[in-house]
Coordinates of C-alpha atoms in Angstrom, one line a residue:
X5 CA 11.2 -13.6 17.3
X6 CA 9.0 -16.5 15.6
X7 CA 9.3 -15.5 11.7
X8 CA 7.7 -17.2 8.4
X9 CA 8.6 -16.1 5.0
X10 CA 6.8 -17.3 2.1
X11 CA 8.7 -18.3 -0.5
X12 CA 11.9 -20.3 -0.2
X13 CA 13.3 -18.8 -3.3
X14 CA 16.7 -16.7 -3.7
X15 CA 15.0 -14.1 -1.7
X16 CA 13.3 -15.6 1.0
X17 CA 16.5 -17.7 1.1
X18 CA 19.0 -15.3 1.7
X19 CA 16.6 -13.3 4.8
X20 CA 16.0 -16.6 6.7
X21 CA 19.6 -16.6 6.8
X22 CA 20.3 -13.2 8.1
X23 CA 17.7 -13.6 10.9
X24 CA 18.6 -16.9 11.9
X25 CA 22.5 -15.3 12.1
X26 CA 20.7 -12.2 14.7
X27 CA 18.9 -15.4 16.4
X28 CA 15.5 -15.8 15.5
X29 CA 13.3 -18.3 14.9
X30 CA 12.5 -19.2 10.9
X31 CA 9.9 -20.9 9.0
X32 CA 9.9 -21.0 5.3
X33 CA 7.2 -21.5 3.3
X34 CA 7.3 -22.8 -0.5
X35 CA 4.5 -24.1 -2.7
X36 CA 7.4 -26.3 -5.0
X37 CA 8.7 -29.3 -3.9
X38 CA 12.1 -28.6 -6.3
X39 CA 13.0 -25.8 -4.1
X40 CA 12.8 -27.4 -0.6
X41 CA 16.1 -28.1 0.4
X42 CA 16.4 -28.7 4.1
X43 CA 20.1 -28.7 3.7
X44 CA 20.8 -25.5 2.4
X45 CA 19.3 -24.0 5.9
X46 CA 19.2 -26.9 7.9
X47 CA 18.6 -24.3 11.2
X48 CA 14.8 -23.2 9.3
X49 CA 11.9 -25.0 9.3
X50 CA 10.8 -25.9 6.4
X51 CA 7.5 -26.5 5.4
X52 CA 5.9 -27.1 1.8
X53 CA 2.6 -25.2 1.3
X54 CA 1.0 -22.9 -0.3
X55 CA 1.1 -19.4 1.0
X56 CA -2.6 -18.6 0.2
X57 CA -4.1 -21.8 1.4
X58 CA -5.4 -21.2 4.8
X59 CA -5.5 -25.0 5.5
X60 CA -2.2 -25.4 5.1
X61 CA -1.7 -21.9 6.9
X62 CA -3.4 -23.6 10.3
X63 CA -1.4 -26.8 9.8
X64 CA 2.2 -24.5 10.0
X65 CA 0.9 -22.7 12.8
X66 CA 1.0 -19.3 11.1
X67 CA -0.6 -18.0 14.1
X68 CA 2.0 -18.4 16.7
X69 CA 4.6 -16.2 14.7
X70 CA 5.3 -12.6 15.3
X71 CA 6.1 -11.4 12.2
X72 CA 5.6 -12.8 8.2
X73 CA 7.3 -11.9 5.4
X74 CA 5.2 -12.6 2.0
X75 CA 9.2 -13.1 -0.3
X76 CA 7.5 -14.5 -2.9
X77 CA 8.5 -13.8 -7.0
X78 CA 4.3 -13.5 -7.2
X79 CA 2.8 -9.8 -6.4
X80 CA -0.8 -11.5 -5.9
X81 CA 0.2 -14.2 -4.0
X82 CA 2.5 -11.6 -1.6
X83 CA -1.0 -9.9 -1.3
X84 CA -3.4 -12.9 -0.5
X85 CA -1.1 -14.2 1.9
X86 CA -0.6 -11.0 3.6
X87 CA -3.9 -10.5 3.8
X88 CA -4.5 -14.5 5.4
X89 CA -1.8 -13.6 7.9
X90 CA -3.2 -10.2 9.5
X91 CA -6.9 -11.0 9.5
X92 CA -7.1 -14.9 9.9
X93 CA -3.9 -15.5 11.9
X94 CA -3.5 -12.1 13.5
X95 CA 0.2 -11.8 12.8
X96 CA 1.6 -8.4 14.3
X97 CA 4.1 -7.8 11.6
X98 CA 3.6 -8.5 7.9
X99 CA 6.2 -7.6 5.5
X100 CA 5.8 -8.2 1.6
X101 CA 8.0 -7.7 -1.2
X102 CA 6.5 -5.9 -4.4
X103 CA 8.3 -7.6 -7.1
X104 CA 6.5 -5.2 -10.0
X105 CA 6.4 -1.4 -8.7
X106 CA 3.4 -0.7 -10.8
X107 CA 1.3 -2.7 -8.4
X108 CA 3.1 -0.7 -5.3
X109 CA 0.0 1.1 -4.7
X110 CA -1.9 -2.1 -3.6
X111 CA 0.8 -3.1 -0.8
X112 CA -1.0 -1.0 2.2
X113 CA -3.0 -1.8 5.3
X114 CA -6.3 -3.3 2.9
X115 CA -4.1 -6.1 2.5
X116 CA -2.7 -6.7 5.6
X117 CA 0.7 -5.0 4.8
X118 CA 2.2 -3.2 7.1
X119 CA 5.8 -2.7 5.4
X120 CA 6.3 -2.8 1.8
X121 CA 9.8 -3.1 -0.3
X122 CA 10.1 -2.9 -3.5
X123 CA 13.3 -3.9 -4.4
X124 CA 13.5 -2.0 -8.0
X125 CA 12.4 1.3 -6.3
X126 CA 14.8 0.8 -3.8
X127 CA 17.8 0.3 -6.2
X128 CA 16.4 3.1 -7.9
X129 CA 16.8 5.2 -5.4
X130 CA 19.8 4.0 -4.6
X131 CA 21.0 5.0 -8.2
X132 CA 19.4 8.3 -7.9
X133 CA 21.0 8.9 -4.1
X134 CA 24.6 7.9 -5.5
X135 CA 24.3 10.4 -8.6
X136 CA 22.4 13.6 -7.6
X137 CA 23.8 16.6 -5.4
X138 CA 21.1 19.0 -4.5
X139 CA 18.3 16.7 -5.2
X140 CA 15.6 15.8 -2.5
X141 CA 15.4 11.7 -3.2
X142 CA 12.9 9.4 -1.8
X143 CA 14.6 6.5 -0.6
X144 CA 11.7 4.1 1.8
X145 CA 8.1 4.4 2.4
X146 CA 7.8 3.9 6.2
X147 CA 4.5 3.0 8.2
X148 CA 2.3 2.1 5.2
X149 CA 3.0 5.1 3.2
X150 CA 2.6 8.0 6.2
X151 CA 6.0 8.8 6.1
X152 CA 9.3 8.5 3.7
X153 CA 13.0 8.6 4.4
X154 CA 14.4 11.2 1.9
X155 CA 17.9 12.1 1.2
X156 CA 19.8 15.0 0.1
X157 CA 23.7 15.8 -0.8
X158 CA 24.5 19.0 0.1
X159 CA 26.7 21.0 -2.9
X160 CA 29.8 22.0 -2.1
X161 CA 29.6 25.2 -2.4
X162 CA 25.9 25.6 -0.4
X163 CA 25.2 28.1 1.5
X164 CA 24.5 26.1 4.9
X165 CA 28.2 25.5 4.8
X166 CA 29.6 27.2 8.5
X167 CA 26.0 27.4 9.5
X168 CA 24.7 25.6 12.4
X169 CA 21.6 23.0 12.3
X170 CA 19.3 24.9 14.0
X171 CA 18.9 27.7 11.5
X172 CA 17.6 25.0 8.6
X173 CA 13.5 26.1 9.8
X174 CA 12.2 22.4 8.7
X175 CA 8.0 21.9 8.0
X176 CA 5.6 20.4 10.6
X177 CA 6.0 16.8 10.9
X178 CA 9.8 16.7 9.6
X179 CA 12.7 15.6 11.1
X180 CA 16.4 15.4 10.1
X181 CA 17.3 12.2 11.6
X182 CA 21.4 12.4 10.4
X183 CA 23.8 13.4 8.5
X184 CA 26.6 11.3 6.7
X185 CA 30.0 12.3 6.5
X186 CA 32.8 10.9 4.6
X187 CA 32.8 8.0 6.9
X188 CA 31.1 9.3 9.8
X189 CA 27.2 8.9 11.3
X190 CA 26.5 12.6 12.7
X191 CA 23.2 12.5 15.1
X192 CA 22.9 16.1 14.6
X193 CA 22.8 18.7 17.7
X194 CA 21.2 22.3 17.1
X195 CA 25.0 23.9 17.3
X196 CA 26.6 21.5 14.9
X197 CA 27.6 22.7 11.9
X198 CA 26.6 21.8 8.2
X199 CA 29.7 21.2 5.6
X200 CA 29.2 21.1 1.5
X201 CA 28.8 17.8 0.8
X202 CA 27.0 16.3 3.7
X203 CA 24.1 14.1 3.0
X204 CA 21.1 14.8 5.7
X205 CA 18.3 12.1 6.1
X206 CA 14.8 13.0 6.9
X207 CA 11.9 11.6 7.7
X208 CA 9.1 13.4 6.4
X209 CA 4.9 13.2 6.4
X210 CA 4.5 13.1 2.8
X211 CA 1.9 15.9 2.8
X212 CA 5.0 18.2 4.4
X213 CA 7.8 16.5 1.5
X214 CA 6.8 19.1 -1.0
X215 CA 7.1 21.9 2.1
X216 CA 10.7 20.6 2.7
X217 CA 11.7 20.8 -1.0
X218 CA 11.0 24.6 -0.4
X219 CA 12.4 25.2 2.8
X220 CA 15.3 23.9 1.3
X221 CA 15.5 26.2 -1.7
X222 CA 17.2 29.2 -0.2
X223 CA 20.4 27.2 0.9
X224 CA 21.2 26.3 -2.7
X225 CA 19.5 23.0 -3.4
X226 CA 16.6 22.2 -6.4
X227 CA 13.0 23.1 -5.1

């Protein structure tokens, strides 16, 4: 894939290198001259303009990449130039990074976003996850807030232990996806049994999140 990332920073940095190692195509974007350094990725195009300029936007050929990512440390400027890249350059993919969670709620479709990560929730959650047995955790928003991917660690003493998959009766519009454990990735069969201490990943509509919380309840987890 064609991919441009706005912002040449730390961030924006360290994902041109990861998709240039899986063999894509990479453009970076950055506003200051300081932080161009063709050296440091000499395999990315780099190109200094400002994200939210739509001059500048035609001149990179924004338009003949798949998929943006707006990497930026700005929140507004994430948001204009997502925005500039789904309705004046009709990018397929737009990615943007919410560097203050309080503004999560503005990262949806209005804007042109079509994924958002916030990398504080994320850690968050990645705290929570590590720490709480019995807890239902939220750990992504997926396809512009429809649906989440939400974790729980089953206690060791629950009473799923012994019992197999099908009997968990799971809400409309849920799915558990797999379970973790110890080192192993379980895609999970209707006759395979649940052990104390397994961690099960949903994906969940987040109208039926709540409903999982209590069909979760009898087997010894928090509602």
């Amino acid at each position: 894939m064609k991919v441009a990332i706005a912002g040449a920073g730390a961030v924006g940095r360290s994902i041109a290198r990861e998709l240039l190692r899986g063999g894509h195509r990479v453009m970076l974007l950055e506003r200051q001259l300081d932080h161009i350094d063709p050296a440091a990725i000499p395999d990315a195009v780099w190109v200094h303009a400002d994200a939210c300029e739509l001059s500048l936007l035609e001149d990179a050929g924004l338009e003949t990449y798949e998929v943006v990512i707006a990497a930026t440390g700005d929140d507004k400027a994430n948001l204009v130039h997502s925005l500039l890249a789904k309705t004046e350059f009709g990018v397929r993919r737009v990615v943007a990074r919410v560097n203050d969670p309080r503004n999560e709620w503005l990262f949806d479709g209005s804007w042109g976003v079509d994924v958002a990560v916030s990398t504080p929730r994320l850690l968050a959650s990645l705290v929570e996850e590590a720490v709480s047995v019995g807890d239902l955790v939220r750990l992504m928003t997926l396809r512009q807030g429809q649906a989440n991917l939400v974790e729980i660690t089953l206690p060791a003493d629950t009473a799923l232990a012994g019992k197999p998959v099908r009997t968990l009766r799971l809400p409309r519009d849920t799915a558990l996806v797999t379970i973790l454990r110890g080192g192993r990735v379980i895609v999970p069969q209707a006759d395979d049994p649940f052990e104390g201490d397994d961690e099960l990943l949903f994906v969940t509509s987040v109208e039926a999140e709540e409903d999982l919380r209590v069909a979760l309840a009898p087997h010894g987890i928090k509602p």
